[in-house]
PDB file of C-alpha atoms in Angstrom:
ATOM      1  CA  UNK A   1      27.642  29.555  38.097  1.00 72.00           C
ATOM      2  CA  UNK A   2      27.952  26.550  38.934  1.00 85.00           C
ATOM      3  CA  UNK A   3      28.672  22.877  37.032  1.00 92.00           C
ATOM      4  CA  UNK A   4      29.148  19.374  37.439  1.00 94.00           C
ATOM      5  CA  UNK A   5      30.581  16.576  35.118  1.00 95.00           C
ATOM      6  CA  UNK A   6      31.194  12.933  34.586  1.00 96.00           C
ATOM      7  CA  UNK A   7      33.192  10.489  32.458  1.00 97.00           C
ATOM      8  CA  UNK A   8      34.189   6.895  32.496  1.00 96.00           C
ATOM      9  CA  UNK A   9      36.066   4.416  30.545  1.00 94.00           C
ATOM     10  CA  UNK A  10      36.627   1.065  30.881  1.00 91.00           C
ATOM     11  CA  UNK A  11      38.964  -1.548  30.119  1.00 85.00           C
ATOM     12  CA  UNK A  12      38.373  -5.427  31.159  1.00 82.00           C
ATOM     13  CA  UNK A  13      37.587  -5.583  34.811  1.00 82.00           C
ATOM     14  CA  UNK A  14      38.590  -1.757  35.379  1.00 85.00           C
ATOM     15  CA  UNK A  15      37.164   1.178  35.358  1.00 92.00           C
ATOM     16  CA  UNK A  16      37.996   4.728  35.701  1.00 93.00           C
ATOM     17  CA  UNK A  17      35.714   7.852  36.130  1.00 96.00           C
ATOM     18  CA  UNK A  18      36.308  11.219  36.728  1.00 97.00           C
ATOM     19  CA  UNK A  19      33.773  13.482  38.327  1.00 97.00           C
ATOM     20  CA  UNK A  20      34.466  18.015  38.018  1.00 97.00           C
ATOM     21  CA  UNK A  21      32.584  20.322  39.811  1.00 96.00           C
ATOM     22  CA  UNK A  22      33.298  23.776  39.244  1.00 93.00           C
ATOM     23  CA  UNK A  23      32.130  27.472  40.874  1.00 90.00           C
ATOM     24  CA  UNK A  24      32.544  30.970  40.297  1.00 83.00           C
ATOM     25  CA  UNK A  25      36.228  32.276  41.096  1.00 82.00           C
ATOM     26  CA  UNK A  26      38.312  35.364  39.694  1.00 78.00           C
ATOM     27  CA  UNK A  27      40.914  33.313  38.796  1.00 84.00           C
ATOM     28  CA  UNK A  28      41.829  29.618  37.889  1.00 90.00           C
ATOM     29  CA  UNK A  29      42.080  27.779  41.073  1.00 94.00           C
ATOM     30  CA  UNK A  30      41.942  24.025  40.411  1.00 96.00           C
ATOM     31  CA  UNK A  31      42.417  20.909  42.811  1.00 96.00           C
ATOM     32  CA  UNK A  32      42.851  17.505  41.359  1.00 96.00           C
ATOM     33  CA  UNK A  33      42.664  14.144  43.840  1.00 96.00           C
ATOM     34  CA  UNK A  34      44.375  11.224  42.246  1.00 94.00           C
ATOM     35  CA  UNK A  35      44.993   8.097  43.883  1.00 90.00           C
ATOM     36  CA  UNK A  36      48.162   7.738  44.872  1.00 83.00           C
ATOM     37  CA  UNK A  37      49.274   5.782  42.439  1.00 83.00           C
ATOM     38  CA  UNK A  38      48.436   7.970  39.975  1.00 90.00           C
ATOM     39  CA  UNK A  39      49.668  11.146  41.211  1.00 91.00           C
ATOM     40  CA  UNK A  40      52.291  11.199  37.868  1.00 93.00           C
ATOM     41  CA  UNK A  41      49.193  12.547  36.011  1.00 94.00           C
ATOM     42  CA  UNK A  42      48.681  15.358  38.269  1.00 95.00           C
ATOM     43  CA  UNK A  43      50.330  17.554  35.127  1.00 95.00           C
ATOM     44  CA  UNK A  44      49.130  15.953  32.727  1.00 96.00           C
ATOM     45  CA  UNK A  45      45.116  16.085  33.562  1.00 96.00           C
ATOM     46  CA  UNK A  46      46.062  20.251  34.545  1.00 96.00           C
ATOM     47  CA  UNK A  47      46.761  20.560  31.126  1.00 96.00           C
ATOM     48  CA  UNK A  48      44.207  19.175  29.648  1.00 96.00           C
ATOM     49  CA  UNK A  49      41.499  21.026  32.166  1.00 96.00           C
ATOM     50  CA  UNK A  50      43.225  24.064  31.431  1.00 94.00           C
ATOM     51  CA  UNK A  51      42.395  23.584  28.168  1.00 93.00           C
ATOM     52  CA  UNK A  52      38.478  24.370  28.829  1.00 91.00           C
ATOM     53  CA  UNK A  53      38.447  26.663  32.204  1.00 90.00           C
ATOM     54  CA  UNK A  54      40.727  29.797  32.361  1.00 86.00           C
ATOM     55  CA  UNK A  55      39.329  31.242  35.944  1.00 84.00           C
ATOM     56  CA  UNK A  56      36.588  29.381  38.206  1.00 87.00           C
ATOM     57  CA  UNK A  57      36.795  27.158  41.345  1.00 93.00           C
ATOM     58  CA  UNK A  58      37.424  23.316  39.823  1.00 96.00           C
ATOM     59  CA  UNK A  59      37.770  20.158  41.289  1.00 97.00           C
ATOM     60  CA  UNK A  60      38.765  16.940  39.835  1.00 97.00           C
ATOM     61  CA  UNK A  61      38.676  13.887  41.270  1.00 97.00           C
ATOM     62  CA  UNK A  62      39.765  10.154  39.540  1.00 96.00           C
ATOM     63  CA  UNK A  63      38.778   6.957  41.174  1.00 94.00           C
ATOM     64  CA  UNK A  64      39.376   3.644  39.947  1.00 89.00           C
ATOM     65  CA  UNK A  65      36.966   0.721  40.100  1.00 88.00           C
ATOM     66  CA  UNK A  66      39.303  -2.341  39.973  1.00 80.00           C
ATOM     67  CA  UNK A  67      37.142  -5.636  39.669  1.00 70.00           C
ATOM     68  CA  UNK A  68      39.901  -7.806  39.103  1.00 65.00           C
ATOM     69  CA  UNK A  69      40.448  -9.934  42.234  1.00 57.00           C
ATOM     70  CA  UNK A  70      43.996 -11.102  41.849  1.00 56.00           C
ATOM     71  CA  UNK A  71      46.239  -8.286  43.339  1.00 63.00           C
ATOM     72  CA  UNK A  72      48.969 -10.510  43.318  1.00 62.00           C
ATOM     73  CA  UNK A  73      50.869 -13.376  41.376  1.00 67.00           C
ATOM     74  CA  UNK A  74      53.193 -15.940  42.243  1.00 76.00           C
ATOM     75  CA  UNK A  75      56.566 -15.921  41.478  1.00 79.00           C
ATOM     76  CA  UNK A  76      58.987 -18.866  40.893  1.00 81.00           C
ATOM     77  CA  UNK A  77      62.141 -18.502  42.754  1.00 83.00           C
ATOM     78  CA  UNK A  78      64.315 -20.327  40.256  1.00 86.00           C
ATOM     79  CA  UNK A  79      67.832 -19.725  41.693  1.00 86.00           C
ATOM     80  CA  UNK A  80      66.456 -22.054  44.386  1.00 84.00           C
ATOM     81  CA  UNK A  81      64.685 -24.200  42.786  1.00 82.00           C
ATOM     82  CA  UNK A  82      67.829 -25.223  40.984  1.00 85.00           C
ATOM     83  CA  UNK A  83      69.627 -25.417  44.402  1.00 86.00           C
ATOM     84  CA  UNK A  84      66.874 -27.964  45.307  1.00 82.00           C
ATOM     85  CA  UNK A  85      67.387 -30.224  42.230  1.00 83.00           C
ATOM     86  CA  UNK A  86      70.958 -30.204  43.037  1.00 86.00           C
ATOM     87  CA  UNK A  87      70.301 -31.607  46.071  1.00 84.00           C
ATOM     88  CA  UNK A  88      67.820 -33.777  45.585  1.00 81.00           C
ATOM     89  CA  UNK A  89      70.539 -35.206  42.597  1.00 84.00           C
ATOM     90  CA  UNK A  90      73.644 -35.241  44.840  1.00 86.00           C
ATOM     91  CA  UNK A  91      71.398 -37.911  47.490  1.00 81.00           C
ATOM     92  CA  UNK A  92      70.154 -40.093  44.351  1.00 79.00           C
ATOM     93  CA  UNK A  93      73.554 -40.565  43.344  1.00 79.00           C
ATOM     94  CA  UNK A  94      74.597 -40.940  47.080  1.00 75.00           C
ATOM     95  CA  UNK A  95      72.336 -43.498  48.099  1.00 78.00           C
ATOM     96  CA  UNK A  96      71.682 -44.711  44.673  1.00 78.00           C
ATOM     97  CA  UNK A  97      67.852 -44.177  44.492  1.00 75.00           C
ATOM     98  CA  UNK A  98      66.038 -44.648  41.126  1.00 77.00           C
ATOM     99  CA  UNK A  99      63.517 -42.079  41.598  1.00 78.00           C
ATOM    100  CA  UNK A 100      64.621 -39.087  39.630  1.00 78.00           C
ATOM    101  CA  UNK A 101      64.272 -35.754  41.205  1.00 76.00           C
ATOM    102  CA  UNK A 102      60.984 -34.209  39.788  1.00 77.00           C
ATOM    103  CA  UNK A 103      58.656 -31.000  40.450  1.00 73.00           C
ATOM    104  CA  UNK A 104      56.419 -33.376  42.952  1.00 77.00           C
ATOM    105  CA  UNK A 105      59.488 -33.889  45.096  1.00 78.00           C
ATOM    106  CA  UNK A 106      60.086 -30.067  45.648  1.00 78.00           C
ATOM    107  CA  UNK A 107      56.724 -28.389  44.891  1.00 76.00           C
ATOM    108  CA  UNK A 108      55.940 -28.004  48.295  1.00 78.00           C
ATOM    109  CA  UNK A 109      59.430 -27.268  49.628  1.00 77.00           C
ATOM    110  CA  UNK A 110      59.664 -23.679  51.411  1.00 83.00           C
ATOM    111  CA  UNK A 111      60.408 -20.522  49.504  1.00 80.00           C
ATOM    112  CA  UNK A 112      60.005 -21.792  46.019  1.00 80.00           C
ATOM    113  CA  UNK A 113      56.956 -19.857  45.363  1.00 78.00           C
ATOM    114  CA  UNK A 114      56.545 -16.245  46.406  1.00 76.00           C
ATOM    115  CA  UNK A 115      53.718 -13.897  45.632  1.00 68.00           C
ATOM    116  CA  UNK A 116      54.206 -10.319  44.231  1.00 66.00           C
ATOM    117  CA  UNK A 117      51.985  -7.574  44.511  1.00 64.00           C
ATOM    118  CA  UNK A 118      50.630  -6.771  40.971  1.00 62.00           C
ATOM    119  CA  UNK A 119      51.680  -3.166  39.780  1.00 66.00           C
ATOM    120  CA  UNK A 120      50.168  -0.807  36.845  1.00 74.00           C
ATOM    121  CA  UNK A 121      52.146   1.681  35.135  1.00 81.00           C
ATOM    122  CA  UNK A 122      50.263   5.157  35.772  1.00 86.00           C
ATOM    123  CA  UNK A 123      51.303   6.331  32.049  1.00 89.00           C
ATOM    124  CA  UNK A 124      50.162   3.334  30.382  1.00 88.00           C
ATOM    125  CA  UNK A 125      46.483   3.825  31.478  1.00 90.00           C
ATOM    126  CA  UNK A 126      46.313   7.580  30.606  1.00 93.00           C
ATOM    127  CA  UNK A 127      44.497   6.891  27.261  1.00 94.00           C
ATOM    128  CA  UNK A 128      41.468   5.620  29.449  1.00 94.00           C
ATOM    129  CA  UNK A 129      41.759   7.739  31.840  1.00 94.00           C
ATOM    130  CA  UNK A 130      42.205  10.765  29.328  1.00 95.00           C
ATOM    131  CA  UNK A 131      39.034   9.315  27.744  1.00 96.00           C
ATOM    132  CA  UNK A 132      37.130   9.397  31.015  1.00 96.00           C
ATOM    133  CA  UNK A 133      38.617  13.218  31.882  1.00 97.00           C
ATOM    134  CA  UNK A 134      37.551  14.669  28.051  1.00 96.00           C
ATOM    135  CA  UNK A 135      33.971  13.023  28.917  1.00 97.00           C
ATOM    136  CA  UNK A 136      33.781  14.645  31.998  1.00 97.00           C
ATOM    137  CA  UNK A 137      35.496  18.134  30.670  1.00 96.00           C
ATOM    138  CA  UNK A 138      32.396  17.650  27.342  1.00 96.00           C
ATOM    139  CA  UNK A 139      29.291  17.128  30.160  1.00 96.00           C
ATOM    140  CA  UNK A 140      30.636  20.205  32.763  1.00 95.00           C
ATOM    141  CA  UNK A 141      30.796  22.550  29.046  1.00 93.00           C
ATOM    142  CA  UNK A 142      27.420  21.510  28.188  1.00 94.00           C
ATOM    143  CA  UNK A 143      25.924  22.540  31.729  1.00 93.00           C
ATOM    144  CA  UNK A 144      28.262  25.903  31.656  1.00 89.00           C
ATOM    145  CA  UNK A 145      26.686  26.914  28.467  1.00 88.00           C
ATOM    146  CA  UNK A 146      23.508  26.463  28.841  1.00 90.00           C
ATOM    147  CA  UNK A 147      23.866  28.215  32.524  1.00 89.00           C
ATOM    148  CA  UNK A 148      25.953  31.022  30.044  1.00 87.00           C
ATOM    149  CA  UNK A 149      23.294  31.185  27.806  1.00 88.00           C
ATOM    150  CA  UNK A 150      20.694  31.786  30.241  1.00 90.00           C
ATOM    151  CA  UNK A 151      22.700  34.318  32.203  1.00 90.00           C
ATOM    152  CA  UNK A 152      23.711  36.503  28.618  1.00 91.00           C
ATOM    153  CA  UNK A 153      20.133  36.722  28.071  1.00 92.00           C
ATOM    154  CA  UNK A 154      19.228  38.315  31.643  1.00 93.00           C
ATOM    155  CA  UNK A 155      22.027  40.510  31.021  1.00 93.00           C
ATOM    156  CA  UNK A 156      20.858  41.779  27.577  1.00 93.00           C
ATOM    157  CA  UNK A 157      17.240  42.236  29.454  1.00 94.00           C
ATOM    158  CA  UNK A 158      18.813  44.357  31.873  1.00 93.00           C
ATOM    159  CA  UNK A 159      21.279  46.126  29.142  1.00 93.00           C
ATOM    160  CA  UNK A 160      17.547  47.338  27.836  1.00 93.00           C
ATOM    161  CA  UNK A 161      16.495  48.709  31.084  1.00 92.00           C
ATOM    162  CA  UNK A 162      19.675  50.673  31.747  1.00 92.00           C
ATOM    163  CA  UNK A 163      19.380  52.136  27.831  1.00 92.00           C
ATOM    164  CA  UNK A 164      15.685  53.024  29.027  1.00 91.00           C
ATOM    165  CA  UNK A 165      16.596  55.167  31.895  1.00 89.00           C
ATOM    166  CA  UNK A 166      19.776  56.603  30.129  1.00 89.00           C
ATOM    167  CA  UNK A 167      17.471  57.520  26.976  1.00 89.00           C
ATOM    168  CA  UNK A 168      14.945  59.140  29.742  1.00 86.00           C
ATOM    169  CA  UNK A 169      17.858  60.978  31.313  1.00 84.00           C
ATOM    170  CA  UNK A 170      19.177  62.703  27.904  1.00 84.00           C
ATOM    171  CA  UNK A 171      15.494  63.639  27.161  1.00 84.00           C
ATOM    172  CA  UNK A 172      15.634  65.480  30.556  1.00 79.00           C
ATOM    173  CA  UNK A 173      18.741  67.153  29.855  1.00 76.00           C
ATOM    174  CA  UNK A 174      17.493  70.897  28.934  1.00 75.00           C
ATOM    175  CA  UNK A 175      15.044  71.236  31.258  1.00 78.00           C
ATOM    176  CA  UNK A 176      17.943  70.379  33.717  1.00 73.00           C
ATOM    177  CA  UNK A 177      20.276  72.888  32.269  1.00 71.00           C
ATOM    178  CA  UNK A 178      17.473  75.356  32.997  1.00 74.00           C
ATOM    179  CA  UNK A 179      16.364  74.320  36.268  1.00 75.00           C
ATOM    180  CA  UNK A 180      19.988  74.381  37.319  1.00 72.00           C
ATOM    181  CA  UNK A 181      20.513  77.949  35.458  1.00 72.00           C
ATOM    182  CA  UNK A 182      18.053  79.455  37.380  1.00 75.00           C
ATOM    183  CA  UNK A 183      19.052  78.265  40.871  1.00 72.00           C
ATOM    184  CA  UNK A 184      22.343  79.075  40.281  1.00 69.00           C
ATOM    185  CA  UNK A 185      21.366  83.020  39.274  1.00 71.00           C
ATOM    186  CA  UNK A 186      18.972  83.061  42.211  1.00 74.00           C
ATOM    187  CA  UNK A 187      21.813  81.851  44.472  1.00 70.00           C
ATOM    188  CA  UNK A 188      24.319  84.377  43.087  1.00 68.00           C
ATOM    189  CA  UNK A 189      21.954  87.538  42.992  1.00 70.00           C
ATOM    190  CA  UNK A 190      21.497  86.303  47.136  1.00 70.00           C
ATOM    191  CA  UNK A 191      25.094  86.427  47.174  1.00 67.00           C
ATOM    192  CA  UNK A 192      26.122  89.267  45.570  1.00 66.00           C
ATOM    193  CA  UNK A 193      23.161  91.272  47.714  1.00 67.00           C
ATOM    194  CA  UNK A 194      23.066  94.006  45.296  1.00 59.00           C
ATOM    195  CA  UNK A 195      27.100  94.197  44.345  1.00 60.00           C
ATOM    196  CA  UNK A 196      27.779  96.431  41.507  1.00 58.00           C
ATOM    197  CA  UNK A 197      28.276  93.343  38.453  1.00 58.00           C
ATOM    198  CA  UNK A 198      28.078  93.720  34.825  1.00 63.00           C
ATOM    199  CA  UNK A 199      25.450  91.287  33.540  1.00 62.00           C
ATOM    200  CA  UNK A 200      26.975  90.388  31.120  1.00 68.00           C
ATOM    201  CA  UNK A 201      29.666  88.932  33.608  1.00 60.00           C
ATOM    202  CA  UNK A 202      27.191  87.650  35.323  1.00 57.00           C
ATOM    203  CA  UNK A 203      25.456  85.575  32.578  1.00 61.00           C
ATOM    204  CA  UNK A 204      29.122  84.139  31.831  1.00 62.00           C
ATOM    205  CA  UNK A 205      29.368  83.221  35.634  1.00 59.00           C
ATOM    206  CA  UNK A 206      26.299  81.429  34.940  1.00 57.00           C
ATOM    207  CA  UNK A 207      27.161  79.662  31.721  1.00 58.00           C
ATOM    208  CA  UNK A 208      30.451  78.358  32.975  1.00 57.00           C
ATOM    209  CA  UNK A 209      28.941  76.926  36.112  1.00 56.00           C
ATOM    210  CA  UNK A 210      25.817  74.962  34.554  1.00 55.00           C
ATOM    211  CA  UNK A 211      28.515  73.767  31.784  1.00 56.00           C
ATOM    212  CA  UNK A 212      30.414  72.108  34.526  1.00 59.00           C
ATOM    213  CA  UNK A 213      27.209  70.113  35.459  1.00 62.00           C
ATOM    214  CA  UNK A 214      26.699  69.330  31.948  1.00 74.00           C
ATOM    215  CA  UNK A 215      26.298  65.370  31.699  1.00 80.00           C
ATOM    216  CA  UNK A 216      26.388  64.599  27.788  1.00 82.00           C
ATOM    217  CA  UNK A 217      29.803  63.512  28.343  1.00 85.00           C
ATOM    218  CA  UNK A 218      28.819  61.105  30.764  1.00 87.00           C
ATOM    219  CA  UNK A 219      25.901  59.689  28.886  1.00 89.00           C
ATOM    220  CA  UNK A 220      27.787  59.580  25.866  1.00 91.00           C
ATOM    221  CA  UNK A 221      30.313  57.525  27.369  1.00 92.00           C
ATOM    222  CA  UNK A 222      27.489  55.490  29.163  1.00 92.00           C
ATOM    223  CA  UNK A 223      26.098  54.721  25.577  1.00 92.00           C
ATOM    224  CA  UNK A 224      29.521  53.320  24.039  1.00 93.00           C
ATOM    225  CA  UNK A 225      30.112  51.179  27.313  1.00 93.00           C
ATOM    226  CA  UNK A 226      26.772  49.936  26.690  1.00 93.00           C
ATOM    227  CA  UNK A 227      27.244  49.177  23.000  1.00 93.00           C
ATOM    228  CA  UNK A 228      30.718  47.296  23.467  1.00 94.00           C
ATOM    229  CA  UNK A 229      29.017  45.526  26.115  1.00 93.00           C
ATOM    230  CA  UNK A 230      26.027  43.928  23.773  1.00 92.00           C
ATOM    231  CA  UNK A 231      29.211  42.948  21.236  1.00 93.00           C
ATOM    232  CA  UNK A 232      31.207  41.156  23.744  1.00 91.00           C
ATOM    233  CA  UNK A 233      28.135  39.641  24.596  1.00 89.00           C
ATOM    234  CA  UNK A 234      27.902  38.098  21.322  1.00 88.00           C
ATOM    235  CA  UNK A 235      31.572  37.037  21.345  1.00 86.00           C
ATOM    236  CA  UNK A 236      32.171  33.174  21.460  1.00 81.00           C
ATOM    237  CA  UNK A 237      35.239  33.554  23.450  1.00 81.00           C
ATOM    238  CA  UNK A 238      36.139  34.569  26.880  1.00 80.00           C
ATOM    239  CA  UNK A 239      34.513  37.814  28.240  1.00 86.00           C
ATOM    240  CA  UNK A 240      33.624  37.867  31.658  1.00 84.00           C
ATOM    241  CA  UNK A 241      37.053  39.887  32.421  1.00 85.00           C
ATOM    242  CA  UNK A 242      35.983  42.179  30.103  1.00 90.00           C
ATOM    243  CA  UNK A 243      32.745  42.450  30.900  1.00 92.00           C
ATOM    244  CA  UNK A 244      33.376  43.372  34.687  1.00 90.00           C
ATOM    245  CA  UNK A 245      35.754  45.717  33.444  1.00 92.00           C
ATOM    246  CA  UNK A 246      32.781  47.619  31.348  1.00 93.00           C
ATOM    247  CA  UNK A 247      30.453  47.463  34.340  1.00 93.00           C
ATOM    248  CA  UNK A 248      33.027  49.110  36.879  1.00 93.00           C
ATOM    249  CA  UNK A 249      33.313  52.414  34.165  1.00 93.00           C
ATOM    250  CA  UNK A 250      29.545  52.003  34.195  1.00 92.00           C
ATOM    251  CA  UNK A 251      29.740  52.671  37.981  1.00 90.00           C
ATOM    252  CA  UNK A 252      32.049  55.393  37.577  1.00 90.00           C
ATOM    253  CA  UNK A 253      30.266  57.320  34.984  1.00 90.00           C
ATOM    254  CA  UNK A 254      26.868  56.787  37.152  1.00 89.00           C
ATOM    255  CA  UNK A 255      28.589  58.580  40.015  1.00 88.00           C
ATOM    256  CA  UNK A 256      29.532  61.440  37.870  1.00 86.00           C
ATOM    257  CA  UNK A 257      26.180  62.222  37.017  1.00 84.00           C
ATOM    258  CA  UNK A 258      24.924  61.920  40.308  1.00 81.00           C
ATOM    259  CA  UNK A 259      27.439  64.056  42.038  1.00 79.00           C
ATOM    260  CA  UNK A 260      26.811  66.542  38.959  1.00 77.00           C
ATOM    261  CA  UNK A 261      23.074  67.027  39.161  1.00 74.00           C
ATOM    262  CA  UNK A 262      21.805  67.329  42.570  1.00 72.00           C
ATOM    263  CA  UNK A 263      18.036  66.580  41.886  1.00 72.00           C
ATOM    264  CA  UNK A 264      15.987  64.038  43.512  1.00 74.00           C
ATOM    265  CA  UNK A 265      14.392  62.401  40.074  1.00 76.00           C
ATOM    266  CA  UNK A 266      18.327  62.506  39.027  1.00 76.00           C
ATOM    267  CA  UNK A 267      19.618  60.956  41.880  1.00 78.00           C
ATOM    268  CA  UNK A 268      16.545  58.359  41.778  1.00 84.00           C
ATOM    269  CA  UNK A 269      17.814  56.975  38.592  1.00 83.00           C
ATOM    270  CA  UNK A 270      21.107  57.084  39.207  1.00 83.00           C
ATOM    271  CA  UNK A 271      19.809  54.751  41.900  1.00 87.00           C
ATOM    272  CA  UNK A 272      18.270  52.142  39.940  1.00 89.00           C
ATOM    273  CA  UNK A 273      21.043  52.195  37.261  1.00 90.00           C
ATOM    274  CA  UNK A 274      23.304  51.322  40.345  1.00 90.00           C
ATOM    275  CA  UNK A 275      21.265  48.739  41.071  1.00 91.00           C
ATOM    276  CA  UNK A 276      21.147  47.219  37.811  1.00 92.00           C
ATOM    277  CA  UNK A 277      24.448  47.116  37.276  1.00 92.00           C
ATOM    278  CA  UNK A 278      25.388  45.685  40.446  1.00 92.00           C
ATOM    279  CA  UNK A 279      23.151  42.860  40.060  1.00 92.00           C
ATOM    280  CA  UNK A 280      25.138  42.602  36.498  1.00 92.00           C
ATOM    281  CA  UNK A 281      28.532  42.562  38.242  1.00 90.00           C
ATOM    282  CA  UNK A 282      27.245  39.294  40.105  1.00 87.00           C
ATOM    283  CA  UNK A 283      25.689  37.878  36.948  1.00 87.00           C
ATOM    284  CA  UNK A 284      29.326  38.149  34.911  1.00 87.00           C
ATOM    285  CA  UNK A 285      30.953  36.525  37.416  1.00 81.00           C
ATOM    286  CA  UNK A 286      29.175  33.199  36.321  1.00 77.00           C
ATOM    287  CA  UNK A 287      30.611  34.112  32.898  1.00 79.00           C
ATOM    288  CA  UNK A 288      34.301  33.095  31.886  1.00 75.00           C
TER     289      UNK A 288
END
């Protein structure tokens, strides 16, 4: 699964937006770009984004649009300025002028002025750019659930399918017990090529060897995996751990049942369940 969302705020002639994209990743990996300026946030937006993704690929990235032309302001170097007057005083009284020193005189003189680069504090502007980050966080939810809610119901479509071919494998169990009871006396009467056995013995041989290829176990199991599936499904919290937890013990009771019954309608749904639940495994992964 994939999302993508946006946010903005803005404050006079600036304005900050945030853009998240996220993907499908085991764990939380997330990567946030500041400007550099800015990079004092870095914790402060992880916490917040951590608040909405626990595992997935995110990205965050914060630009500023800063409208305001004047990146710097002039600064009045007053320890000189004073230094100037004093001067200017000390050759009135010296010459005795009658002009009195005044800001015309030493407006213009060099160094009185300086210009400074404006600066921002980083922490004062985190209310707008928190703003911008929740809008972005609400807009990449919305497209994850509806992408959720689109995947859960392919899942619970396939969930039916897999109950379909379990429910037609448990129907077939008897006629496999017998099918599989017969080869195996045929096999051991070849065996035994007329050996001296009590029947009786023989019939027990049989029994314990078709119980060992007895799958109710298996589709029993199968049937509760299934069940807790459908109610994490339904769960409004995090389940896609869970989920892919289910689906591998799906796998594993599959491959019990095919490596007990050796029969090629057998084997041919143990094929298709495989298949379904593989293509589940790749589905959960879009869920968190």
């Amino acid at each position: 699964m994939t999302a993508f969302g946006q946010g903005a705020a803005t404050v006079g002639r600036r304005t900050w937006s945030v853009e998240i994209r996220s993907a499908n990743h085991r764990y939380l990996d997330l990567k946030i770009r500041l400007p550099q300026p800015y990079a004092v946030l870095e914790g402060a937006i992880r916490r917040e984004v951590e608040t909405e993704y626990r595992r997935g690929h995110v990205e965050v990235d914060l630009n500023l649009n800063d409208r305001d032309q004047a990146k710097t302001k002039p600064v009045v170097n007053l320890p000189l300025a004073r230094e100037y007057l004093r001067g200017l005083q000390l050759l009135r009284d010296e010459f005795s002028l009658a002009d009195r020193p005044s800001l015309e005189m030493i407006k213009d003189l060099p160094e009185l002025f300086r210009l400074e680069e404006t600066t921002t504090d980083p922490e004062d502007e985190w209310p707008q750019i928190r703003q911008a980050l929740s809008a972005a966080l609400i807009n990449t939810r919305l497209m994850r659930e509806r992408e959720g809610f689109a995947t859960k119901c392919e899942l619970i479509k396939r969930l039916a399918k897999i109950r379909r071919n379990l429910d037609q494998l448990d129907s077939e169990i008897p006629s496999i017990a017998v099918r599989r009871k017969a080869r195996l006396q045929r096999r051991l009467t070849i065996m035994l090529n007329g050996a001296d056995i009590e029947p009786t013995r023989l019939a027990q041989e049989i029994v314990i060897l078709t119980d060992k290829a007895d799958i109710s176990e298996e589709l029993a199991r199968l049937t509760s995996h299934l069940d807790q599936f459908t109610v994490f499904l339904a769960a409004h919290e995090p389940i896609g751990r869970r989920l892919d937890f289910l689906l591998q013990e799906f796998f594993r009771e599959i491959n019990t049942i095919s490596s007990k019954i050796n029969e090629a309608g057998v084997a041919q749904l143990g094929v298709e369940l495989k298949n379904e639940v593989e293509k589940m495994r790749e589905q959960v992964q879009n869920l968190e």
